[in-house]
Short mmCIF file of C-alpha atoms in Angstrom, two decimals:
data_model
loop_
_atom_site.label_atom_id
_atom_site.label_comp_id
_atom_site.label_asym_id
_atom_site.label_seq_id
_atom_site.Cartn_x
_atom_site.Cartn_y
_atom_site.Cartn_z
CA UNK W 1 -5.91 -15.40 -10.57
CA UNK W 2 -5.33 -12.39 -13.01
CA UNK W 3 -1.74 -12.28 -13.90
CA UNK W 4 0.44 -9.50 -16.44
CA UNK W 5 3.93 -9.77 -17.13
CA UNK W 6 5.90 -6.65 -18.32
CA UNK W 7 9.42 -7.36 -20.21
CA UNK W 8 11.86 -4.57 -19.03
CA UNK W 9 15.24 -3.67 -19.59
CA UNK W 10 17.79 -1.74 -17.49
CA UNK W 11 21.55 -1.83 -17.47
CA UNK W 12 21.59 -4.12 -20.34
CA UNK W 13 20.13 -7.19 -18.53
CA UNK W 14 16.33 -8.38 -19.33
CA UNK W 15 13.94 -8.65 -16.74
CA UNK W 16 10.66 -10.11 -16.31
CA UNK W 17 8.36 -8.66 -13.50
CA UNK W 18 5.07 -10.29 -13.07
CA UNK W 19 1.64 -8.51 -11.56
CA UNK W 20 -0.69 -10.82 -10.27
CA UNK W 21 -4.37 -10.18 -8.12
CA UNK W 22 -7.62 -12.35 -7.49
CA UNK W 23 -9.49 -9.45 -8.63
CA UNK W 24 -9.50 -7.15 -11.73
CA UNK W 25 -5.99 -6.08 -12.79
CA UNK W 26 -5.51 -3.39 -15.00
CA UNK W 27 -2.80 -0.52 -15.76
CA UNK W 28 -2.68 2.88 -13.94
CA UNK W 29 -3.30 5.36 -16.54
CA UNK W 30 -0.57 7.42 -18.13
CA UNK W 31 0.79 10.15 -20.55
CA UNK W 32 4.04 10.90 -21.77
CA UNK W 33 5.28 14.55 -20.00
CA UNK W 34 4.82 16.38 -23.13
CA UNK W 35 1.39 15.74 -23.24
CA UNK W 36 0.50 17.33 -19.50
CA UNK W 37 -1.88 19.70 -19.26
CA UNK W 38 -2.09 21.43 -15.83
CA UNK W 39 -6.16 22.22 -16.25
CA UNK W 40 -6.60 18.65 -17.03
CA UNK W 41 -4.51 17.24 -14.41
CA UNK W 42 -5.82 19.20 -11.49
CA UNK W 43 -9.90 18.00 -12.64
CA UNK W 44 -9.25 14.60 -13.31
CA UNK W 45 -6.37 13.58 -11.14
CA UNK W 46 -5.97 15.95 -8.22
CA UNK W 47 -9.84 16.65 -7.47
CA UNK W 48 -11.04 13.06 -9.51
CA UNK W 49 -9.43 10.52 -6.90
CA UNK W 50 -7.53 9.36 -9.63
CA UNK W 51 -3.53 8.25 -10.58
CA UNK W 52 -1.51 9.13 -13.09
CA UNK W 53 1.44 7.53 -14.06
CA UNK W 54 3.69 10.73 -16.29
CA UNK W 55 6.52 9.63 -18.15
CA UNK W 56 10.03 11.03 -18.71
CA UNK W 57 8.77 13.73 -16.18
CA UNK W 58 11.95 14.02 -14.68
CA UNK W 59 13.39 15.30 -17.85
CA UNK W 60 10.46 17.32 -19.13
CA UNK W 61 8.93 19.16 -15.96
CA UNK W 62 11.55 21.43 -14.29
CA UNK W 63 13.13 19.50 -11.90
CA UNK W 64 16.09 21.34 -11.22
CA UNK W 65 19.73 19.61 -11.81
CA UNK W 66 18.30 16.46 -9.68
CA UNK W 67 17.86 14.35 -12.43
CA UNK W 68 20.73 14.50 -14.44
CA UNK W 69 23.12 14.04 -11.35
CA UNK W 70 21.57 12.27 -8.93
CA UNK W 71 23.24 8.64 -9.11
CA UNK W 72 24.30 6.43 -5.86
CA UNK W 73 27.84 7.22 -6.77
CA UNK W 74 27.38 11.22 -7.04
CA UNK W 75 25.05 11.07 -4.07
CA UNK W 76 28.06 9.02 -1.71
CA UNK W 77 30.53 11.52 -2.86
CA UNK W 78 28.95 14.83 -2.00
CA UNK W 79 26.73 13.47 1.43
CA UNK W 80 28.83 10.22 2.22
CA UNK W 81 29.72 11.29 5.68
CA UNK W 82 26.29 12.44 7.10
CA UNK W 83 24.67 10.30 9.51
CA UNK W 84 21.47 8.41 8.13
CA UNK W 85 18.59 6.37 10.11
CA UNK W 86 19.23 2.70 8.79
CA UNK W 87 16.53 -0.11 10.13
CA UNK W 88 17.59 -3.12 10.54
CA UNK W 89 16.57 -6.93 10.65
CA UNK W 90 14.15 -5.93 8.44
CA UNK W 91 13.11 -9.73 7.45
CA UNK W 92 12.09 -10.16 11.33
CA UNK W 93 8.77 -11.14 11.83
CA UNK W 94 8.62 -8.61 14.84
CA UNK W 95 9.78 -5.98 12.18
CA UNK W 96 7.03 -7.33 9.49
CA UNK W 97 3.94 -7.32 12.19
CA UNK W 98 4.93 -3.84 12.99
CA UNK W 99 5.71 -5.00 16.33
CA UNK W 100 9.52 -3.97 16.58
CA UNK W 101 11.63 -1.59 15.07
CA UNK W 102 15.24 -1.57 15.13
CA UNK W 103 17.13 1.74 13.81
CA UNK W 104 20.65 2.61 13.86
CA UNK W 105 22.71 5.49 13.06
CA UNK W 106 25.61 5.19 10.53
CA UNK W 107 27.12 7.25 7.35
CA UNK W 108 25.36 7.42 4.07
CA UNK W 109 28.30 5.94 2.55
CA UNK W 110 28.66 2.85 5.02
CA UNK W 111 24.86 2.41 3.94
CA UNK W 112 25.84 2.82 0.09
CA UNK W 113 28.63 0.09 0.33
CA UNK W 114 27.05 -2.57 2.17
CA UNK W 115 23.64 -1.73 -1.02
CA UNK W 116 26.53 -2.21 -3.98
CA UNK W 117 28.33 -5.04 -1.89
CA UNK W 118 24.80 -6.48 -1.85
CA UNK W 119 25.93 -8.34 1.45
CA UNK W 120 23.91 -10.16 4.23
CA UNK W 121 23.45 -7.13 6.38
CA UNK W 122 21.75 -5.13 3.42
CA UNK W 123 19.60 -7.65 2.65
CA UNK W 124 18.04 -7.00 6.13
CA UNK W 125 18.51 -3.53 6.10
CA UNK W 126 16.30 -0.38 4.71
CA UNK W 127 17.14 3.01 4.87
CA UNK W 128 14.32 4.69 6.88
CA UNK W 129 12.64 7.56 5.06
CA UNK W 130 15.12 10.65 4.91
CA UNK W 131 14.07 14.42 4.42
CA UNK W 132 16.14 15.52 1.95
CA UNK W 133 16.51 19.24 3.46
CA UNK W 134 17.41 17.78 6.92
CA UNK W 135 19.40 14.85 5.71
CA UNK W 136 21.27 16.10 2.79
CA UNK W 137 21.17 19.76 2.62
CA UNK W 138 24.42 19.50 0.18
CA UNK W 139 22.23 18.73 -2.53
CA UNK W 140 18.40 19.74 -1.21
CA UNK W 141 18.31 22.79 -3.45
CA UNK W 142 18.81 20.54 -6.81
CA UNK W 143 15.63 19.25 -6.68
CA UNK W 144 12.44 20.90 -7.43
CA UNK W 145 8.89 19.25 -7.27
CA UNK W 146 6.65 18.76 -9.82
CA UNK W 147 4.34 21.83 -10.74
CA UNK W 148 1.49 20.00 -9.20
CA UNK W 149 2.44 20.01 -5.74
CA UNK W 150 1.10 23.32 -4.33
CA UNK W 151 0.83 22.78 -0.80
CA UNK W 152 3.55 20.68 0.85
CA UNK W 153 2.68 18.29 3.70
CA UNK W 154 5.53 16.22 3.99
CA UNK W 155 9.53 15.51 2.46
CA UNK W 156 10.64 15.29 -0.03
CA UNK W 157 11.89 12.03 0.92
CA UNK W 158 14.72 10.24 -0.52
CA UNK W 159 14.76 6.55 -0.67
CA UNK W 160 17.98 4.47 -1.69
CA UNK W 161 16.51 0.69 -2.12
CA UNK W 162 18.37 -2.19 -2.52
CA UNK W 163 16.90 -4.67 -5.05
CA UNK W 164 14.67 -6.98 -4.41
CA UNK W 165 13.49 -4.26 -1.43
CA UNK W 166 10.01 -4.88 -0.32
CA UNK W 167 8.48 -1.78 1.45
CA UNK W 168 6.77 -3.53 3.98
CA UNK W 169 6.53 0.55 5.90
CA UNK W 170 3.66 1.03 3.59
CA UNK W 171 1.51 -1.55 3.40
CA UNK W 172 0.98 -5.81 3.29
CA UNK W 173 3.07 -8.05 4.57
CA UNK W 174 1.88 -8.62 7.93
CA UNK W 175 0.47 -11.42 9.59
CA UNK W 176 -2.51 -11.12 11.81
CA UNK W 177 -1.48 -9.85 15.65
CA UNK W 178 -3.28 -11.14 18.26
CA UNK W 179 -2.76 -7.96 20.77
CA UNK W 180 -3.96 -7.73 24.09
CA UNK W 181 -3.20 -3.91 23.56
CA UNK W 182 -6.25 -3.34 21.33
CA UNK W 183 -8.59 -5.58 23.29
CA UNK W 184 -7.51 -3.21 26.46
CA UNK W 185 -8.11 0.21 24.51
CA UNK W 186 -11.50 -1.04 23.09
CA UNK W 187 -12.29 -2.43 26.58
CA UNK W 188 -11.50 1.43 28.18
CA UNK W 189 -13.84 2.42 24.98
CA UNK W 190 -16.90 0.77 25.83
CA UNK W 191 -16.55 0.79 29.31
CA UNK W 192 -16.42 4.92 28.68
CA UNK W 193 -19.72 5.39 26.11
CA UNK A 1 -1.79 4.18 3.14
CA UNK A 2 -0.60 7.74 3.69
CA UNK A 3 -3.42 10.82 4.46
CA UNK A 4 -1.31 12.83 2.12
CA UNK A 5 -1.45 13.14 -1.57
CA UNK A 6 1.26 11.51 -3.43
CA UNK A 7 4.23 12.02 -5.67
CA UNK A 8 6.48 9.44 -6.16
CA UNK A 9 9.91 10.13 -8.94
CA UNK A 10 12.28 7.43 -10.29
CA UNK A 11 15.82 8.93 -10.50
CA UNK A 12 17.61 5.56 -11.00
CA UNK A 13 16.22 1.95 -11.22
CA UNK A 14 12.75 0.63 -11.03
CA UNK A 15 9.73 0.84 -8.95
CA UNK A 16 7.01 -1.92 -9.44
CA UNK A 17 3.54 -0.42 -7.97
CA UNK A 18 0.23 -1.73 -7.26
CA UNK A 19 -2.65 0.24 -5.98
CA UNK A 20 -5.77 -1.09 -4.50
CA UNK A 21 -8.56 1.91 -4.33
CA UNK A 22 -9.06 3.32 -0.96
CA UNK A 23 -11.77 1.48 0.41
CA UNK A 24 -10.13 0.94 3.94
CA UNK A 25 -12.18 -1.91 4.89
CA UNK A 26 -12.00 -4.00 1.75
CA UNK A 27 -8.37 -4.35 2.45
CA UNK A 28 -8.43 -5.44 6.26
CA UNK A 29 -6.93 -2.42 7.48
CA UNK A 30 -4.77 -3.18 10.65
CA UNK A 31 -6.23 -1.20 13.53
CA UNK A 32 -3.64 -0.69 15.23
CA UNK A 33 -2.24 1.96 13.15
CA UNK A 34 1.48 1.50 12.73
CA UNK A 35 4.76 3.97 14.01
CA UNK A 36 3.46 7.07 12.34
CA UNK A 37 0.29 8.37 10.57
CA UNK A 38 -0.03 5.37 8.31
CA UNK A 39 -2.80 2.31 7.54
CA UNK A 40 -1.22 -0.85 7.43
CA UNK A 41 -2.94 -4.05 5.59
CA UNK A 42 -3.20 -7.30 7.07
CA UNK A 43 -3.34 -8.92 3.58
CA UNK A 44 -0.59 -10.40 2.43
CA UNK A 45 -0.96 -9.73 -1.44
CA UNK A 46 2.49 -11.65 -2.84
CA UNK A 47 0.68 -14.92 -2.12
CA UNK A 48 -1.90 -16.67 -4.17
CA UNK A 49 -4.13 -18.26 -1.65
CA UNK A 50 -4.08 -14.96 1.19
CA UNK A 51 -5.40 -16.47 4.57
CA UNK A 52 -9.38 -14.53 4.25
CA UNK A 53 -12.69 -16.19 5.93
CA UNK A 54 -14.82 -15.97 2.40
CA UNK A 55 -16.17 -12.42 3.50
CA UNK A 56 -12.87 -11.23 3.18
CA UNK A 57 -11.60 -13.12 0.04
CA UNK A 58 -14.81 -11.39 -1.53
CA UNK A 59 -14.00 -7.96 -0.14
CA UNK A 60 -10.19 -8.30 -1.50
CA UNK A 61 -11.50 -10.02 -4.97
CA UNK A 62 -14.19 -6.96 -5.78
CA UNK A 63 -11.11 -4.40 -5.58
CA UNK A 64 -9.18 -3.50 -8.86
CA UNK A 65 -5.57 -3.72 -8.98
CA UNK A 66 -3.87 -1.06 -10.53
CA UNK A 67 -0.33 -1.45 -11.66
CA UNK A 68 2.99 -0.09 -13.67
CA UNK A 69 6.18 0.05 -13.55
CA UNK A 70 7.70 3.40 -13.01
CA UNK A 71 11.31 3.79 -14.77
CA UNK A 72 14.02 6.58 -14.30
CA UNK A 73 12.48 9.81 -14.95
CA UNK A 74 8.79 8.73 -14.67
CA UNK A 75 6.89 9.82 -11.83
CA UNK A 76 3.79 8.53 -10.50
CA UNK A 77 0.59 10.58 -8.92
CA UNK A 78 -1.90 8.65 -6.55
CA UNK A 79 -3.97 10.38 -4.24
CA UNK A 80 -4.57 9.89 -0.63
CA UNK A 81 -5.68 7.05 1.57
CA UNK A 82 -4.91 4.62 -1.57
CA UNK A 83 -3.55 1.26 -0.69
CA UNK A 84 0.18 0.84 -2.39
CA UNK A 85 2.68 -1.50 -2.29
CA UNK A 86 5.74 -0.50 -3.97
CA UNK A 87 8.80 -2.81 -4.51
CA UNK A 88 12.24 -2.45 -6.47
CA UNK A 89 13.72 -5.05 -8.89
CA UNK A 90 17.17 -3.11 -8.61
CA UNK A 91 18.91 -0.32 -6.38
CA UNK A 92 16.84 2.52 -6.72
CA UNK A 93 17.12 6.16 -6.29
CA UNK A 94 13.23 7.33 -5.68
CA UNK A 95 12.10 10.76 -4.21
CA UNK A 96 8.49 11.53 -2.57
CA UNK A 97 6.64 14.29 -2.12
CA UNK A 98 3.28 14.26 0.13
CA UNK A 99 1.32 17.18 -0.42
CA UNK A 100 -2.37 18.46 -0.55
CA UNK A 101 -4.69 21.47 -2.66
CA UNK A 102 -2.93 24.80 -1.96
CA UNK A 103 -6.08 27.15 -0.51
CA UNK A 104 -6.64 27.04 3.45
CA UNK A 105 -9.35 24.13 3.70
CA UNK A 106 -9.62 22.60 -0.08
CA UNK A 107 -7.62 19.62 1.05
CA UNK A 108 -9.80 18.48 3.66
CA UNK A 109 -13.20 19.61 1.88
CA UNK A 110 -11.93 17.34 -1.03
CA UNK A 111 -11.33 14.08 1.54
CA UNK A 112 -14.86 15.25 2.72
CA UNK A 113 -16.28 14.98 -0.19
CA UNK A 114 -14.91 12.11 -2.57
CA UNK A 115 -14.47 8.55 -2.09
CA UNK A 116 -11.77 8.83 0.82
CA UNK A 117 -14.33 10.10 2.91
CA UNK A 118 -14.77 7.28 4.78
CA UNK A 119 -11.67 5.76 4.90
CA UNK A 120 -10.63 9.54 5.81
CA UNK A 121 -12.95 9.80 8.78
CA UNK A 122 -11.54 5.85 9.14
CA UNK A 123 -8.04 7.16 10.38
CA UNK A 124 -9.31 10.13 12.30
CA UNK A 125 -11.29 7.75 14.02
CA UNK A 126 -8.36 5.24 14.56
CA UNK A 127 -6.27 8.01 15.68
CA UNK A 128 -8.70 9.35 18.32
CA UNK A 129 -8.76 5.37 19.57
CA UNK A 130 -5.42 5.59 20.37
CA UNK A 131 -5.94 8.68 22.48
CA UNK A 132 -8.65 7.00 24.54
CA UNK A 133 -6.80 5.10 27.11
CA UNK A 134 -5.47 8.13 28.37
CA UNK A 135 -7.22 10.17 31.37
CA UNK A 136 -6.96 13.12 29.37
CA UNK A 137 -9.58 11.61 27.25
CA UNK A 138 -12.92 13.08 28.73
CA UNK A 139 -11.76 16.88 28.46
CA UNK A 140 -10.60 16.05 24.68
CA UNK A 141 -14.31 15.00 23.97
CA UNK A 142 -15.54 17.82 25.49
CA UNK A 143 -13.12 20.39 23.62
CA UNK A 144 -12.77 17.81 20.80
CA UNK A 145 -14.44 20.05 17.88
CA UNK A 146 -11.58 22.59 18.85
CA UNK A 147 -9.25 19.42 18.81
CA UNK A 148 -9.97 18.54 15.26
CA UNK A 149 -9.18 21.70 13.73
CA UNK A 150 -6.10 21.79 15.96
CA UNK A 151 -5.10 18.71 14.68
CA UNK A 152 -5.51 19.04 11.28
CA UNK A 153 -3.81 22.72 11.24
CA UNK A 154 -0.65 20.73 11.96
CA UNK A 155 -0.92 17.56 9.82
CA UNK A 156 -2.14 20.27 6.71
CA UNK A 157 -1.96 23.97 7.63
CA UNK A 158 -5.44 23.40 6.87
CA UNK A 159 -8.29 26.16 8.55
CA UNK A 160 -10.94 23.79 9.47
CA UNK A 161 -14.82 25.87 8.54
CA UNK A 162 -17.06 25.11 11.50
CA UNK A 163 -19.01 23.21 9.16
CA UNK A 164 -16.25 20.99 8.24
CA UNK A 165 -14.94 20.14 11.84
CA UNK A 166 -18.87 19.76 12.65
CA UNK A 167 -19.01 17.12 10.18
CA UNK A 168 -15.48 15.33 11.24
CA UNK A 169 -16.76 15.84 14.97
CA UNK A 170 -20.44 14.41 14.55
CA UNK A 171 -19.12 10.94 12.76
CA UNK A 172 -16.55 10.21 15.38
CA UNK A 173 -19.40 10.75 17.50
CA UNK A 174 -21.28 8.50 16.21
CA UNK A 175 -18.76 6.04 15.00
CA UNK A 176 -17.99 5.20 19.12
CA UNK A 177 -21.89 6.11 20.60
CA UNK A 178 -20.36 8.70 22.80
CA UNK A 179 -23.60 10.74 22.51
CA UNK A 180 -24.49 9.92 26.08
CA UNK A 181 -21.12 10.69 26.73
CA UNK A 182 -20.48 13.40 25.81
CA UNK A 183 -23.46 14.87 27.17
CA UNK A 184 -22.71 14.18 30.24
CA UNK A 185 -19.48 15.02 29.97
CA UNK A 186 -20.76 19.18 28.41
CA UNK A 187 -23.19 19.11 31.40
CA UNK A 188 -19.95 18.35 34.07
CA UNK A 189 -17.34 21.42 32.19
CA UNK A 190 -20.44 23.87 31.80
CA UNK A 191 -19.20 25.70 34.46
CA UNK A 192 -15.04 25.44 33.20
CA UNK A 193 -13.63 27.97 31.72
CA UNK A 194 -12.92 27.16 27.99
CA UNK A 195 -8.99 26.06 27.49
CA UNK A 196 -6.93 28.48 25.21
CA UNK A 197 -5.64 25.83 23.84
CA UNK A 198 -7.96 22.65 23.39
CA UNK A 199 -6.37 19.16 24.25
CA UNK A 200 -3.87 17.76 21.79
CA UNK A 201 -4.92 14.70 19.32
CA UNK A 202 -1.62 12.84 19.58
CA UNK A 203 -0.74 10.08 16.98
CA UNK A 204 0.38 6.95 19.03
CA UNK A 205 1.18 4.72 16.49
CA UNK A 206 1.57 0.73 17.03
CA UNK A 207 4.70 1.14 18.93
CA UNK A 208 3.38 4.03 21.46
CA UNK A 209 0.46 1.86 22.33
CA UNK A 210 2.51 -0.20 24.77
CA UNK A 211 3.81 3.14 26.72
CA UNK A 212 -0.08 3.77 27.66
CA UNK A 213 1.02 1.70 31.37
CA UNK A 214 3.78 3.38 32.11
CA UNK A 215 2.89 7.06 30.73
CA UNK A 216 0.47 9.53 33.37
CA UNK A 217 0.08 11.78 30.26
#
């Protein structure tokens, strides 16, 4: 087992956050914003099949007014009353084998309280993925993407997390399913060629 | 994993990410699909001892892990059909974009030809499974070149070349044997007058799958 730990600070209490994999573990590549070069990004990164972590971005790159206002407080107060997807029971095993999936409607802000409250029905609870210009139009025009993205297929997305959030919508986590489902569509399959 | 490039921006808090390659099958890709146009894993990559016969430990232990940890104002690029797993050590603000190469085709001739390719031609395969129980199935294969570039006009606003919807069409082909199909299949709609629109590739993600019973479509 490969293992890294990175020491981290934020909000003046010290973290630890360890990486660990049974293979080869190694850093995704990065430069500080300053240092972008648009030529370089879009051969190595964009046509190479290749990440790129860019730091301080937000700052550097012309993101609008996004970054210096966007906060969970500032966000509450100027969308706290529009309606946002929420799943819940999110530690389900039905929810984790992609099985079930149980949304419900409520106001950004009752979202935002129950996240700072840190209570039991956060912990269970996710935000599901919210288009900004549908979802919060108040503040949609503050943001503007990053001078790579030419051709837009999808979002922008916001995501609120709590902490300790695992994203199981995008990947791991899941046990194996035994489903009759895909034995019957790879029956109809075979039975068809 | 998403068939979208990816930009990913820290406003407030933390964002641990790991990123596995995009070799689909080295990562036990659930086949299923999930409730949208996503690749789940089946591995379970928080525990040490992952529950793999051997050929699967192997698979999982010859892929690199790539890691960082993004903080507020960093912003992380990784390209399409990549494994990820992100998770957040504190209440996070995070924005995504996904987006491909501007130009009308570049997007999909780059999947065509880099390393996503297969896992690429992976989901278009797993997404034309999940059409298959339907009885709208056998006039999709006939029309199904027309299909692809259909299909991919609305996931990209991508203009498919002939060439390049040949080359999606001929590997599904072969991926299922439906060249016997298929044949037979041309030789029965010779006659048919071609559709103005062809037949629509629908994503029926995990969750649709169980409305195949009750749905005519």
């Amino acid at each position: 087992m490969n293992k890294v730990v990175i020491e981290d600070e934020y909000n003046g209490k010290k973290k630890t956050h360890l990486f660990k994999h049974l293979g080869n573990l190694e850093p995704i590549g990065e430069i500080h914003a300053s240092e972008y070069s648009h030529e370089d990004f879009l051969r190595n990164h964009l046509s190479g099949n290749k990440p790129l972590v860019i730091r301080e971005a937000l700052s550097i790159f012309d993101t609008g007014t996004s970054y210096k206002h966007w906060s969970v407080e500032y966000l509450t107060q100027k969308c706290g009353h529009n309606k946002v997807h929420v799943r819940r029971n999110t530690n389900a095993n039905e929810y984790k084998t992609g099985q079930a999936y149980f949304a419900e409607e409520v106001e950004f802000r009752s979202y935002v309280n129950d996240l700072l409250a840190n209570n039991q029905k956060s912990q269970n609870s996710y935000m599901a993925v919210q288009n900004l210009r549908k979802a919060f139009p108040q503040i949609f025009e503050e943001l503007k993407p990053a001078p790579f993205v030419e051709k837009l297929h999808g979002g922008p997305f916001l995501w609120i997390s709590r902490a300790g959030n695992y994203l199981n919508k995008y990947f791991g986590d899941l046990s194996l399913v035994q489903d009759p489902l895909l034995k019957r569509s790879l029956r109809i399959l075979s039975h068809g060629s | 994993m998403d068939p979208d490039d990816n930009v990913l921006a820290v406003y407030r808090g933390r964002k641990l990410v790991r990123l596995y390659g995009c070799d689909v099958y080295k990562m036990k890709p659930n086949r299923l699909g999930s409730n949208g146009r996503t690749i789940q894993s089946q591995i379970n990559c928080d525990i040490d001892n992952p529950d793999l016969t051997p050929q699967e430990l192997q698979d999982y232990q010859s892929i690199t892990c790539q890691y960082c940890i993004l903080r507020d104002g960093d912003l992380l690029y990784f390209p399409a059909f990549w494994w990820h797993q992100v998770t957040t050590p504190e209440i996070t603000i995070s924005v995504n974009f996904f987006f491909g190469d501007a130009g009308s085709n570049i997007y999909t001739q780059k999947l065509l030809n880099s390393a996503q390719r297969n896992t690429f031609l992976y989901w278009m395969c797993n997404i034309i499974e999940q059409n298959a129980p339907f009885s709208s199935f056998s006039r999709m294969l006939v029309y199904l070149r027309r299909s692809i570039k259909f299909f991919l006009f609305k996931q990209w606003h991508d203009v498919l070349s002939d060439e390049q919807a040949l080359d999606i069409y001929d590997e599904i082909i072969k991926y299922f044997g439906f060249e016997n199909r298929v044949r037979a299949l041309e030789e029965e709609y010779r006659d048919k007058k071609s559709p103005k629109n062809p037949p629509n590739i629908r994503i029926r993600g995990l969750l649709m799958r169980e409305k195949v019973e009750d749905s005519g479509d």
